[in-house]
Structure formats: C-alpha cells, structure tokens
Amino acid sequence: MAEIKTRQFKQSAERALRDPQLQAAHARLEHFRTARAAAIAETGQEQWAALQKEARAIKWHTLEHLDHYLGQLATNVERAGGKVFFASTAHEANEYVLDLARRKGVRTVVKSKSMVSEEMGIAELLEKQGIRRVETDLGEYIVQLAHEPPYHIVAPAVHKSKEQVAELFAKELGVPRVADIPGLTAIARQTLRQEFLRADMGMTGANFAVAESGTIAIVTNEGNGRMCSTLPRIHVATMGMERVVPSFRDLGVFLKLLTRSATGQRITSYVSLFSGPRRRDEEDGPEEFHLVILDNGRSRLLGDPELRESLLCIRCGACLNACPVYTTVGGHAYGWVYSGPIGAVVTPVMIGLPKARDLPFASTLCGACKDVCPLKIDLPRMLLTLRREQTQGRVQNRTNTLTEGLLIRAWYLSVRFAWSYRLATRLASWFQRPFVRRGRLRWLPPPLGAWTRARDFPAVASRPFRSRWKKLEKETR
Ligand code: SF4
C-alpha cells in the first residue's frame, strides 16, 4: 500500500495545489513558525546554540553505543517489572501486540499519538482482529473519524477547518453541529472519557526512553497520554530504537529542544514519566507494562554513513513547517507516515527507495529545514545522496524522462565554463522576453510550463549583475 501511495506523490501534490481549503490550512502553520521563533528568542541564541551542540553530541554518542544503551534500558525496564520486546520489523512488533491482546482478552484499545504505531500500522490490524481502537489525541481522533492518516507529525488534523470537524462529529457521533472549538473539544472529551474507562489496553509512543532508569517519557498537551498509560490494565509503549537517551540529565536537554521546536512552548502541559507497571503499594497505573522497541530499517540507516544523521531526529516537525514544498503540498502527498523533509529522507530507506522514488525530489534544497532543525540535521545533503543513488543507477527503476535528461545536460554545460554561463544567461534573457510580466515569469510553454503551473519565477535580469557591477565601479571611481 505504501508503494502505491508514494508513487502518487505528483498527483496528490497537484490535487493539494488546487484545493483552496488545504492551501488555507497550510497558512495556519505560520503559527508554529512564529511560536518557535519567539521561544528561541526568549531562550537566547547563544543558549539555543549551546543546547543544539550538546544534543548532537549526546545523540552521536548514544548512536555509537546504541547496543549498550538499549541493553541498559531493557534491563532497567525489566527490573521495574516491565517486559521488553525488540522487533526487527513492523510485522514482528504487530504480532507481539496482537498476540498480547488476544491472550489477555483485550476488547478495546485506547491510543495516544505515536508515529511509530502509525509506522507499524497497528490500528488497522487491531480492528481486523475485532478489537476496538480509539485514538485519544484530539487531532488523531478527528483523522480516525475521517478515515484519514495524520497530516502532520505534531498536528495530525491541521488540514481540517472547525466547520469540517463540526460536520464530521455530527455525522460520526450523532451530536448537534457545534462549530466553535471549545464546544468541539467538549464533545470529544465527553466521548473519549467513556473510552478510557472501558479500555483494557492503552498504547502510547515514547518521545524518549532513559537507559539509566528504564523510564519512558511522553510529551503531550492534552493529558490523554497519561490516561492511556494509567487507566487500562495493560500499557504498551512503542518506540523507535533511536529514542533512547543515556540519562535523566540528557532527557532535560532534549525536552527543552523538542517543546520549543515543535510548538514554541517552554514545556508542554504534560510531561509524563513511567517506569514499569504499578507497584504493590501504588494506587494508580497498569498491571502490566510492555515496551516494544522497533528497528524497521533503522539499522540500515545506522549502517549508512551518508544517511545515519537522520537518526538524530526527535520528530519535532519544525522542518515540515519551514519547508516550502510541505507547506504547499501538505502531508498526505508524501503517501506514508513521515512527511516533509525528514519523511523524504527516512521513508525511502524504510520502505525502499524504488517504492518512494519521488520523495527525495520533493524538495527545493533551499536549506530551510536544516536551519530550523533543533539537531541541525543536514537534510538537504541526505536528499542529494538519495537523488544521486537514483540517478547513478543504484535504483534501477527511476524513469528520468528524455526532457529531464536533456535539460540537466544543458544546465551542466551552461554552468561549466564562465563563457558558457554568460552566453546562457544572455540567451535566457532574450528568449524569455515574450513571457515576462512585471519582472516575473508567470507562464512558460511546455516542457517548462510544469514549473509555472503552480508558481512564478523571477525573470532573468536583462543586464547581468557583472556588467552592472562594472558600470557601478566605473561611476564611483
Ligand atoms: S529533522 Fe529536525 S526539524 Fe525535522 S522533525 Fe526531525 S528534529 Fe525536527
């Protein structure tokens, strides 16, 4: 399924471009950008840069000793009374959870937001087994009712207007149409409260896992993660294997970066820490705690010196909000769980480059993603690596069109020598004349028309910069 969807990137992107409602929704991402910038300004650039440096050092150290820290994490979770399962693939992770649910007679599972559980595709499998699955993060609940995948790592239903949510609630829950946000959240809260009480199993993700204590940390703004992990008798947490951090001190560094980068908050409303199931002398908490640690392609990333850096990602979503491609085509165009620049890097490795061959090209390589990334991950460099792998034939089935090949060749020849560059810019400035309107190219004939279908392009200057500079120099002498 993933293959079919990612291969439809261009069609999905086109559809999103023509959808005014989606374009309006993308404009709402500005809120995240502003909040993040304000949070960093408040922290201070120097302090922020120091945090970034420290976080990178911790992450690289952890990745270099990943076997040690995962072993330590597993030992400490088990010491606290929990069970740990290492899954090589999503299939193995799903089998573990489904088997557990069957053995324990689970009928309802409440879930809090977890990208790893989306990656596993556990929701559909639970339903196929006749086990009710209820998403309890408000955004995830909305997309579950709409039968859609999440749109954004941090804001799964950012593409829905409040009117659409009102309509959805009225249709799916049989409630009166209420189009104000407090009214809608009240409906969701009332419905979900019953589900929390009814559930036998709660599933959460794990933003981080602390090796030295076997503690799982989850960061939410709605409190649903805490309900999922304490009310049902079984709690299953799923995490990617790169989410382990050595110590509590390290956790503090990552929490500061994550909340500020994701939502511009100093700290989220809830930061919940769990170490194993309920103890004998404790009143709250599950009877059983299971931690599923997923590989699913991460070892391949770890073994690839060019792409390893992507494992530094803490899934804050800042690169999505900054990316001119994501903010234009939206999350569903990417066709799989992870979207935006980080999705364009990790998806091809996780599901195979031939199945996601458009994704490394879904970028302008402007570098905005690297600039905003709290871990300074060099996403543009990795996108270029994946492009190179395709064009150099490591991936056989990328179908470069003849036009694409000729255009790249022409560009290469034009920038190779100073004289050819000068000639090319002169020719371009001459040929573009019929299409220039107020300094912009708003329409170009085929095959260049694909570019101007959804955006315009600054016209090539009628007089090159070099000759203008020379003139200026002469005048100021
Ligand atoms: S790549 Fe960086 S900016 Fe993008 S989600 Fe990961 S940590 Fe955040």
Tab-separated table of C-alpha atoms and ligand atoms in Angstrom:
chain	number	residue	atom	x	y	z
A	1	MET	CA	0.000	0.000	0.000
A	2	ALA	CA	2.812	2.368	0.903
A	3	GLU	CA	4.340	1.802	-2.515
A	4	ILE	CA	1.208	2.771	-4.410
A	5	LYS	CA	0.646	5.865	-2.358
A	6	THR	CA	4.178	7.262	-2.517
A	7	ARG	CA	4.235	6.724	-6.261
A	8	GLN	CA	1.261	9.026	-6.460
A	9	PHE	CA	3.218	11.939	-4.985
A	10	LYS	CA	2.915	14.162	-8.029
A	11	GLN	CA	-0.827	13.583	-8.475
A	12	SER	CA	-1.516	14.100	-4.758
A	13	ALA	CA	0.606	17.246	-4.780
A	14	GLU	CA	-1.335	18.573	-7.783
A	15	ARG	CA	-4.637	17.905	-6.025
A	16	ALA	CA	-3.461	19.754	-2.917
A	17	LEU	CA	-2.323	22.712	-5.021
A	18	ARG	CA	-5.806	23.070	-6.472
A	19	ASP	CA	-7.563	22.777	-3.104
A	20	PRO	CA	-8.129	26.262	-1.613
A	21	GLN	CA	-9.188	24.803	1.716
A	22	LEU	CA	-5.892	22.906	2.056
A	23	GLN	CA	-3.918	25.961	0.988
A	24	ALA	CA	-5.666	27.978	3.724
A	25	ALA	CA	-4.845	25.212	6.218
A	26	HIS	CA	-1.171	25.341	5.250
A	27	ALA	CA	-1.152	29.052	6.047
A	28	ARG	CA	-2.054	28.099	9.648
A	29	LEU	CA	1.424	26.552	10.007
A	30	GLU	CA	2.679	30.115	10.323
A	31	HIS	CA	1.537	29.908	13.940
A	32	PHE	CA	4.123	27.171	14.630
A	33	ARG	CA	6.888	29.128	12.908
A	34	THR	CA	6.169	32.294	14.897
A	35	ALA	CA	5.850	30.436	18.208
A	36	ARG	CA	9.119	28.580	17.624
A	37	ALA	CA	10.991	31.781	16.721
A	38	ALA	CA	9.647	33.529	19.845
A	39	ALA	CA	10.611	30.597	22.081
A	40	ILE	CA	14.159	30.591	20.711
A	41	ALA	CA	14.446	34.354	21.050
A	42	GLU	CA	13.358	34.023	24.671
A	43	THR	CA	15.923	31.275	25.284
A	44	GLY	CA	18.629	33.387	23.653
A	45	GLN	CA	20.537	32.460	20.507
A	46	GLU	CA	23.701	31.587	22.393
A	47	GLN	CA	21.932	29.322	24.843
A	48	TRP	CA	19.955	27.727	21.997
A	49	ALA	CA	23.106	27.028	20.004
A	50	ALA	CA	24.718	25.507	23.118
A	51	LEU	CA	21.683	23.227	23.618
A	52	GLN	CA	21.843	22.148	19.977
A	53	LYS	CA	25.527	21.355	20.241
A	54	GLU	CA	25.018	19.369	23.424
A	55	ALA	CA	22.052	17.453	21.975
A	56	ARG	CA	24.033	16.489	18.864
A	57	ALA	CA	26.919	15.275	20.998
A	58	ILE	CA	24.590	13.169	23.187
A	59	LYS	CA	22.829	11.705	20.155
A	60	TRP	CA	26.025	10.790	18.317
A	61	HIS	CA	27.448	9.242	21.461
A	62	THR	CA	24.235	7.240	22.013
A	63	LEU	CA	24.137	6.032	18.408
A	64	GLU	CA	27.764	4.945	18.597
A	65	HIS	CA	26.942	2.879	21.703
A	66	LEU	CA	23.348	2.023	20.830
A	67	ASP	CA	23.614	-1.661	21.727
A	68	HIS	CA	24.906	-0.741	25.187
A	69	TYR	CA	22.180	1.813	25.927
A	70	LEU	CA	19.356	-0.336	24.552
A	71	GLY	CA	20.611	-3.223	26.694
A	72	GLN	CA	20.738	-0.983	29.746
A	73	LEU	CA	17.234	0.319	29.007
A	74	ALA	CA	15.835	-3.217	28.653
A	75	THR	CA	17.491	-4.376	31.892
A	76	ASN	CA	16.082	-1.441	33.841
A	77	VAL	CA	12.560	-1.740	32.376
A	78	GLU	CA	12.546	-5.429	33.338
A	79	ARG	CA	13.956	-4.640	36.768
A	80	ALA	CA	10.996	-2.294	37.251
A	81	GLY	CA	8.600	-5.153	36.389
A	82	GLY	CA	8.020	-4.390	32.684
A	83	LYS	CA	8.555	-6.576	29.626
A	84	VAL	CA	10.671	-5.567	26.631
A	85	PHE	CA	10.351	-6.808	23.073
A	86	PHE	CA	12.855	-5.966	20.351
A	87	ALA	CA	11.132	-6.047	16.949
A	88	SER	CA	13.205	-6.162	13.759
A	89	THR	CA	10.218	-5.297	11.592
A	90	ALA	CA	6.817	-3.665	11.916
A	91	HIS	CA	5.324	-7.118	11.331
A	92	GLU	CA	7.124	-8.548	14.375
A	93	ALA	CA	6.037	-5.616	16.525
A	94	ASN	CA	2.425	-6.024	15.398
A	95	GLU	CA	2.471	-9.771	16.071
A	96	TYR	CA	3.683	-9.117	19.603
A	97	VAL	CA	0.944	-6.591	20.349
A	98	LEU	CA	-1.808	-8.662	18.692
A	99	ASP	CA	-0.752	-11.820	20.489
A	100	LEU	CA	-0.722	-9.961	23.806
A	101	ALA	CA	-4.174	-8.509	23.117
A	102	ARG	CA	-5.555	-11.958	22.208
A	103	ARG	CA	-4.047	-13.683	25.257
A	104	LYS	CA	-5.326	-11.017	27.637
A	105	GLY	CA	-8.817	-10.844	26.171
A	106	VAL	CA	-8.488	-7.197	25.147
A	107	ARG	CA	-11.590	-5.747	23.521
A	108	THR	CA	-10.833	-2.013	23.447
A	109	VAL	CA	-7.502	-0.259	22.979
A	110	VAL	CA	-7.084	3.463	23.608
A	111	LYS	CA	-4.143	5.041	21.837
A	112	SER	CA	-2.267	8.251	22.292
A	113	LYS	CA	-0.362	9.830	19.427
A	114	SER	CA	2.605	7.762	18.297
A	115	MET	CA	4.287	7.953	14.921
A	116	VAL	CA	5.852	4.542	15.491
A	117	SER	CA	2.434	2.932	15.897
A	118	GLU	CA	1.439	4.615	12.615
A	119	GLU	CA	4.586	3.181	11.067
A	120	MET	CA	3.572	-0.266	12.331
A	121	GLY	CA	0.032	0.126	11.013
A	122	ILE	CA	-1.244	-1.491	14.225
A	123	ALA	CA	-4.557	0.382	14.227
A	124	GLU	CA	-5.977	-1.403	11.173
A	125	LEU	CA	-4.679	-4.771	12.372
A	126	LEU	CA	-6.380	-4.411	15.742
A	127	GLU	CA	-9.632	-3.601	14.001
A	128	LYS	CA	-9.247	-6.610	11.699
A	129	GLN	CA	-8.995	-8.750	14.831
A	130	GLY	CA	-12.273	-7.292	16.067
A	131	ILE	CA	-10.557	-5.154	18.717
A	132	ARG	CA	-11.877	-1.606	19.014
A	133	ARG	CA	-9.186	1.019	18.630
A	134	VAL	CA	-9.821	4.571	19.725
A	135	GLU	CA	-7.378	7.397	19.090
A	136	THR	CA	-7.458	9.799	22.030
A	137	ASP	CA	-5.310	12.701	20.887
A	138	LEU	CA	-7.896	15.164	19.561
A	139	GLY	CA	-6.220	15.533	16.166
A	140	GLU	CA	-5.752	11.762	15.824
A	141	TYR	CA	-9.365	11.216	16.883
A	142	ILE	CA	-10.519	13.576	14.132
A	143	VAL	CA	-8.476	11.803	11.456
A	144	GLN	CA	-9.661	8.415	12.726
A	145	LEU	CA	-13.279	9.524	12.318
A	146	ALA	CA	-12.420	10.862	8.857
A	147	HIS	CA	-10.635	7.579	7.936
A	148	GLU	CA	-7.504	9.504	7.034
A	149	PRO	CA	-3.846	9.216	8.018
A	150	PRO	CA	-2.286	12.039	10.091
A	151	TYR	CA	-1.392	15.146	8.093
A	152	HIS	CA	1.462	16.437	10.238
A	153	ILE	CA	3.806	14.868	12.820
A	154	VAL	CA	2.709	17.277	15.546
A	155	ALA	CA	-0.720	18.426	14.349
A	156	PRO	CA	-2.418	15.422	12.710
A	157	ALA	CA	-5.625	17.285	11.780
A	158	VAL	CA	-4.180	20.706	10.947
A	159	HIS	CA	-5.738	20.402	7.470
A	160	LYS	CA	-9.294	20.362	8.843
A	161	SER	CA	-11.278	23.537	9.484
A	162	LYS	CA	-13.503	23.743	12.558
A	163	GLU	CA	-16.539	23.630	10.260
A	164	GLN	CA	-15.327	20.351	8.762
A	165	VAL	CA	-14.752	18.907	12.234
A	166	ALA	CA	-18.245	20.002	13.301
A	167	GLU	CA	-19.697	18.245	10.286
A	168	LEU	CA	-17.632	15.128	10.957
A	169	PHE	CA	-18.660	14.945	14.625
A	170	ALA	CA	-22.318	15.421	13.689
A	171	LYS	CA	-22.133	12.630	11.100
A	172	GLU	CA	-19.997	10.127	13.002
A	173	LEU	CA	-21.042	10.776	16.606
A	174	GLY	CA	-24.641	11.839	16.023
A	175	VAL	CA	-24.203	15.078	18.007
A	176	PRO	CA	-25.624	18.505	17.127
A	177	ARG	CA	-23.384	20.584	14.854
A	178	VAL	CA	-21.238	22.873	17.045
A	179	ALA	CA	-18.749	24.988	15.136
A	180	ASP	CA	-16.792	26.550	17.973
A	181	ILE	CA	-13.561	24.990	19.169
A	182	PRO	CA	-14.368	24.785	22.928
A	183	GLY	CA	-17.687	23.123	22.017
A	184	LEU	CA	-15.959	20.603	19.769
A	185	THR	CA	-13.309	19.724	22.350
A	186	ALA	CA	-16.058	19.281	24.972
A	187	ILE	CA	-17.787	16.735	22.709
A	188	ALA	CA	-14.528	14.861	22.144
A	189	ARG	CA	-13.702	14.910	25.857
A	190	GLN	CA	-17.099	13.523	26.824
A	191	THR	CA	-16.916	10.728	24.248
A	192	LEU	CA	-13.318	9.811	24.975
A	193	ARG	CA	-13.768	9.738	28.750
A	194	GLN	CA	-16.033	6.710	28.382
A	195	GLU	CA	-13.463	5.030	26.164
A	196	PHE	CA	-10.676	5.494	28.708
A	197	LEU	CA	-12.823	3.838	31.370
A	198	ARG	CA	-13.807	0.984	29.071
A	199	ALA	CA	-10.356	0.185	27.639
A	200	ASP	CA	-8.354	-2.914	28.548
A	201	MET	CA	-5.166	-1.772	26.867
A	202	GLY	CA	-3.544	1.615	26.384
A	203	MET	CA	-0.948	2.255	23.711
A	204	THR	CA	1.430	5.194	23.757
A	205	GLY	CA	4.588	6.140	21.978
A	206	ALA	CA	7.766	7.176	23.750
A	207	ASN	CA	9.316	10.520	22.950
A	208	PHE	CA	12.389	9.357	24.827
A	209	ALA	CA	13.461	6.425	26.958
A	210	VAL	CA	16.043	6.884	29.699
A	211	ALA	CA	18.514	3.994	29.784
A	212	GLU	CA	19.862	4.581	33.301
A	213	SER	CA	16.422	4.163	34.902
A	214	GLY	CA	14.226	2.373	32.330
A	215	THR	CA	11.897	5.386	32.240
A	216	ILE	CA	9.670	6.264	29.299
A	217	ALA	CA	8.949	9.967	28.700
A	218	ILE	CA	5.948	11.178	26.752
A	219	VAL	CA	5.154	14.770	25.969
A	220	THR	CA	1.550	15.854	25.351
A	221	ASN	CA	-0.710	18.858	25.696
A	222	GLU	CA	-3.985	17.053	26.262
A	223	GLY	CA	-3.328	14.638	29.112
A	224	ASN	CA	-4.606	11.745	27.026
A	225	GLY	CA	-1.209	10.027	27.087
A	226	ARG	CA	-1.373	9.903	30.854
A	227	MET	CA	-4.895	8.416	30.739
A	228	CYS	CA	-3.869	5.772	28.169
A	229	SER	CA	-0.930	4.730	30.279
A	230	THR	CA	-2.572	4.632	33.700
A	231	LEU	CA	-6.265	3.712	33.365
A	232	PRO	CA	-6.247	0.471	31.306
A	233	ARG	CA	-4.847	-2.680	32.933
A	234	ILE	CA	-2.177	-3.082	30.214
A	235	HIS	CA	0.116	-0.348	28.905
A	236	VAL	CA	2.116	-0.924	25.719
A	237	ALA	CA	4.640	1.730	24.705
A	238	THR	CA	6.199	1.592	21.253
A	239	MET	CA	9.389	3.416	20.315
A	240	GLY	CA	11.944	3.595	17.541
A	241	MET	CA	15.264	2.240	18.773
A	242	GLU	CA	16.993	5.601	18.302
A	243	ARG	CA	14.837	7.226	21.008
A	244	VAL	CA	16.951	6.027	23.906
A	245	VAL	CA	18.933	8.637	25.871
A	246	PRO	CA	21.576	7.673	28.403
A	247	SER	CA	20.481	9.700	31.456
A	248	PHE	CA	17.870	11.968	33.021
A	249	ARG	CA	20.209	14.893	32.550
A	250	ASP	CA	20.245	14.190	28.815
A	251	LEU	CA	16.463	13.960	28.793
A	252	GLY	CA	16.330	17.552	30.083
A	253	VAL	CA	18.352	18.781	27.090
A	254	PHE	CA	16.039	17.068	24.592
A	255	LEU	CA	12.825	18.194	26.283
A	256	LYS	CA	13.961	21.818	26.046
A	257	LEU	CA	14.669	21.440	22.338
A	258	LEU	CA	11.590	19.376	21.477
A	259	THR	CA	8.868	21.507	23.021
A	260	ARG	CA	10.322	24.788	21.788
A	261	SER	CA	10.871	23.476	18.247
A	262	ALA	CA	7.542	21.697	17.956
A	263	THR	CA	5.035	24.115	19.424
A	264	GLY	CA	7.079	27.038	20.708
A	265	GLN	CA	6.322	26.101	24.323
A	266	ARG	CA	8.838	26.216	27.159
A	267	ILE	CA	7.307	22.960	28.264
A	268	THR	CA	4.172	21.099	27.229
A	269	SER	CA	1.176	20.801	29.552
A	270	TYR	CA	2.081	17.219	30.434
A	271	VAL	CA	5.449	15.519	30.561
A	272	SER	CA	4.740	12.003	31.814
A	273	LEU	CA	7.422	9.624	33.034
A	274	PHE	CA	6.731	5.889	33.504
A	275	SER	CA	8.959	3.236	34.959
A	276	GLY	CA	7.313	-0.174	34.751
A	277	PRO	CA	3.807	-1.147	35.872
A	278	ARG	CA	2.024	-0.217	39.110
A	279	ARG	CA	3.920	-1.292	42.259
A	280	ARG	CA	2.170	-3.129	45.084
A	281	ASP	CA	1.899	-0.013	47.226
A	282	GLU	CA	0.708	2.237	44.380
A	283	GLU	CA	-2.925	3.046	43.649
A	284	ASP	CA	-2.678	4.060	40.012
A	285	GLY	CA	-1.122	2.549	36.951
A	286	PRO	CA	-1.402	-0.533	34.773
A	287	GLU	CA	-0.966	-4.114	35.949
A	288	GLU	CA	1.361	-4.815	33.028
A	289	PHE	CA	3.815	-2.671	31.132
A	290	HIS	CA	5.327	-3.674	27.778
A	291	LEU	CA	7.923	-1.757	25.817
A	292	VAL	CA	8.220	-2.561	22.103
A	293	ILE	CA	11.490	-1.278	20.605
A	294	LEU	CA	11.325	-1.137	16.842
A	295	ASP	CA	14.121	-1.356	14.300
A	296	ASN	CA	12.231	-1.445	10.967
A	297	GLY	CA	15.032	-0.075	8.782
A	298	ARG	CA	16.795	1.968	11.459
A	299	SER	CA	19.769	-0.435	11.496
A	300	ARG	CA	20.104	0.175	7.774
A	301	LEU	CA	20.183	3.921	8.455
A	302	LEU	CA	22.723	3.402	11.220
A	303	GLY	CA	24.946	1.409	8.896
A	304	ASP	CA	24.804	4.046	6.169
A	305	PRO	CA	27.421	6.761	6.810
A	306	GLU	CA	25.613	9.156	4.466
A	307	LEU	CA	22.136	8.802	5.986
A	308	ARG	CA	22.921	7.925	9.610
A	309	GLU	CA	22.443	11.532	10.684
A	310	SER	CA	18.679	11.199	10.161
A	311	LEU	CA	18.551	9.069	13.332
A	312	LEU	CA	19.242	12.243	15.307
A	313	CYS	CA	15.670	13.338	14.577
A	314	ILE	CA	13.397	13.959	17.568
A	315	ARG	CA	10.229	14.320	15.403
A	316	CYS	CA	9.529	17.931	16.334
A	317	GLY	CA	8.006	18.762	12.940
A	318	ALA	CA	9.857	22.094	12.592
A	319	CYS	CA	11.306	21.090	9.211
A	320	LEU	CA	7.782	20.443	7.887
A	321	ASN	CA	6.647	23.930	8.901
A	322	ALA	CA	9.674	25.537	7.255
A	323	CYS	CA	9.682	23.544	4.030
A	324	PRO	CA	8.252	25.392	1.001
A	325	VAL	CA	7.238	22.046	-0.521
A	326	TYR	CA	5.466	20.625	2.561
A	327	THR	CA	3.719	23.953	3.225
A	328	THR	CA	2.404	23.882	-0.336
A	329	VAL	CA	1.504	20.246	-0.993
A	330	GLY	CA	0.739	19.171	2.594
A	331	GLY	CA	1.273	15.939	4.473
A	332	HIS	CA	-0.905	13.487	2.571
A	333	ALA	CA	1.028	13.947	-0.676
A	334	TYR	CA	4.023	12.118	0.820
A	335	GLY	CA	1.907	8.978	0.992
A	336	TRP	CA	3.355	7.422	4.134
A	337	VAL	CA	3.676	8.103	7.837
A	338	TYR	CA	6.549	10.562	7.793
A	339	SER	CA	6.147	13.634	5.641
A	340	GLY	CA	8.134	16.771	4.885
A	341	PRO	CA	11.918	16.841	4.565
A	342	ILE	CA	12.559	14.229	7.261
A	343	GLY	CA	9.957	11.948	5.641
A	344	ALA	CA	11.614	12.393	2.257
A	345	VAL	CA	14.842	11.064	3.792
A	346	VAL	CA	13.660	8.239	6.067
A	347	THR	CA	10.741	6.866	4.027
A	348	PRO	CA	12.879	5.718	1.065
A	349	VAL	CA	15.152	3.828	3.473
A	350	MET	CA	12.318	2.301	5.470
A	351	ILE	CA	10.136	1.163	2.606
A	352	GLY	CA	12.827	1.025	-0.101
A	353	LEU	CA	13.960	3.758	-2.465
A	354	PRO	CA	12.275	2.256	-5.554
A	355	LYS	CA	8.929	2.471	-3.749
A	356	ALA	CA	9.376	6.119	-2.784
A	357	ARG	CA	11.409	7.408	-5.677
A	358	ASP	CA	9.698	10.811	-5.951
A	359	LEU	CA	10.299	11.783	-2.336
A	360	PRO	CA	13.985	12.817	-2.472
A	361	PHE	CA	12.970	15.131	-5.319
A	362	ALA	CA	10.189	16.734	-3.256
A	363	SER	CA	12.491	19.495	-2.098
A	364	THR	CA	13.872	22.760	-3.402
A	365	LEU	CA	17.098	22.162	-1.425
A	366	CYS	CA	16.732	25.678	-0.039
A	367	GLY	CA	18.148	24.553	3.305
A	368	ALA	CA	15.291	25.936	5.444
A	369	CYS	CA	14.824	22.501	7.043
A	370	LYS	CA	18.423	22.341	8.222
A	371	ASP	CA	18.262	25.913	9.530
A	372	VAL	CA	15.266	25.231	11.775
A	373	CYS	CA	16.171	21.710	12.850
A	374	PRO	CA	16.996	21.650	16.569
A	375	LEU	CA	19.589	18.942	15.868
A	376	LYS	CA	20.969	20.767	12.793
A	377	ILE	CA	20.394	17.652	10.710
A	378	ASP	CA	21.741	18.160	7.210
A	379	LEU	CA	18.603	17.045	5.384
A	380	PRO	CA	19.488	18.691	2.037
A	381	ARG	CA	22.754	16.743	1.923
A	382	MET	CA	20.903	13.464	2.512
A	383	LEU	CA	18.279	14.303	-0.111
A	384	LEU	CA	21.115	14.828	-2.591
A	385	THR	CA	22.594	11.457	-1.588
A	386	LEU	CA	19.294	9.726	-2.313
A	387	ARG	CA	18.959	11.556	-5.628
A	388	ARG	CA	22.467	10.517	-6.548
A	389	GLU	CA	21.667	6.889	-5.704
A	390	GLN	CA	18.778	7.016	-8.121
A	391	THR	CA	20.432	8.833	-10.974
A	392	GLN	CA	23.632	6.790	-10.736
A	393	GLY	CA	21.668	3.625	-11.203
A	394	ARG	CA	21.709	2.092	-7.700
A	395	VAL	CA	17.977	2.256	-8.115
A	396	GLN	CA	17.089	0.893	-11.489
A	397	ASN	CA	13.532	1.915	-11.973
A	398	ARG	CA	13.650	5.676	-11.760
A	399	THR	CA	12.379	6.800	-15.106
A	400	ASN	CA	14.173	10.013	-15.940
A	401	THR	CA	12.333	11.474	-18.876
A	402	LEU	CA	14.216	12.416	-22.014
A	403	THR	CA	13.343	16.082	-21.443
A	404	GLU	CA	14.623	15.944	-17.882
A	405	GLY	CA	17.897	14.406	-19.051
A	406	LEU	CA	18.347	16.974	-21.824
A	407	LEU	CA	17.585	19.881	-19.507
A	408	ILE	CA	20.066	18.668	-16.881
A	409	ARG	CA	22.701	18.212	-19.586
A	410	ALA	CA	22.056	21.718	-20.962
A	411	TRP	CA	22.277	23.190	-17.444
A	412	TYR	CA	25.522	21.320	-16.780
A	413	LEU	CA	27.097	22.633	-19.990
A	414	SER	CA	25.931	26.168	-19.326
A	415	VAL	CA	27.453	26.410	-15.836
A	416	ARG	CA	30.642	24.521	-16.619
A	417	PHE	CA	32.614	27.487	-18.000
A	418	ALA	CA	32.379	31.225	-17.370
A	419	TRP	CA	31.891	31.948	-21.072
A	420	SER	CA	29.081	29.354	-21.418
A	421	TYR	CA	27.368	30.711	-18.318
A	422	ARG	CA	27.493	34.268	-19.736
A	423	LEU	CA	26.163	33.058	-23.066
A	424	ALA	CA	23.379	31.046	-21.414
A	425	THR	CA	22.162	33.975	-19.300
A	426	ARG	CA	22.171	36.254	-22.360
A	427	LEU	CA	20.190	33.720	-24.385
A	428	ALA	CA	17.761	33.139	-21.500
A	429	SER	CA	17.182	36.852	-21.077
A	430	TRP	CA	16.473	37.132	-24.800
A	431	PHE	CA	14.199	34.079	-25.111
A	432	GLN	CA	12.152	34.917	-22.042
A	433	ARG	CA	11.068	38.347	-23.328
A	434	PRO	CA	7.586	37.349	-24.596
A	435	PHE	CA	6.765	35.799	-21.205
A	436	VAL	CA	7.992	38.430	-18.739
A	437	ARG	CA	5.310	40.372	-16.873
A	438	ARG	CA	6.481	42.939	-14.319
A	439	GLY	CA	9.766	41.164	-13.715
A	440	ARG	CA	8.226	37.691	-13.224
A	441	LEU	CA	7.690	34.675	-15.443
A	442	ARG	CA	4.127	33.643	-14.713
A	443	TRP	CA	3.649	31.293	-17.643
A	444	LEU	CA	6.104	29.271	-19.711
A	445	PRO	CA	5.397	26.968	-22.642
A	446	PRO	CA	5.922	23.178	-22.351
A	447	PRO	CA	8.082	21.487	-21.178
A	448	LEU	CA	8.947	24.333	-18.763
A	449	GLY	CA	5.278	25.018	-18.080
A	450	ALA	CA	5.158	22.492	-15.240
A	451	TRP	CA	7.188	24.927	-13.168
A	452	THR	CA	4.899	27.909	-13.697
A	453	ARG	CA	1.661	25.947	-13.277
A	454	ALA	CA	1.730	26.481	-9.535
A	455	ARG	CA	4.253	29.281	-9.010
A	456	ASP	CA	6.036	32.026	-10.864
A	457	PHE	CA	9.716	32.621	-11.347
A	458	PRO	CA	11.833	35.789	-11.241
A	459	ALA	CA	12.819	36.791	-14.765
A	460	VAL	CA	16.485	36.626	-15.728
A	461	ALA	CA	17.867	40.166	-15.410
A	462	SER	CA	18.046	41.952	-18.764
A	463	ARG	CA	21.545	43.133	-17.829
A	464	PRO	CA	23.732	40.636	-15.969
A	465	PHE	CA	24.967	41.519	-12.486
A	466	ARG	CA	28.601	41.502	-13.629
A	467	SER	CA	28.082	44.197	-16.233
A	468	ARG	CA	26.015	46.297	-13.816
A	469	TRP	CA	28.762	45.961	-11.225
A	470	LYS	CA	31.398	47.041	-13.714
A	471	LYS	CA	29.362	50.121	-14.569
A	472	LEU	CA	28.915	50.960	-10.892
A	473	GLU	CA	32.621	50.617	-10.296
A	474	LYS	CA	33.371	52.981	-13.161
A	475	GLU	CA	30.875	55.531	-11.885
A	476	THR	CA	32.223	55.510	-8.331
A	477	ARG	CA	35.874	55.758	-9.306
B	1	SF4	S1	14.568	16.535	11.072
B	1	SF4	FE1	14.924	18.057	12.666
B	1	SF4	S2	13.310	19.587	12.315
B	1	SF4	FE2	12.679	17.738	11.192
B	1	SF4	S3	11.366	16.640	12.623
B	1	SF4	FE3	13.460	15.841	12.884
B	1	SF4	S4	14.345	17.039	14.566
B	1	SF4	FE4	12.526	18.145	13.851
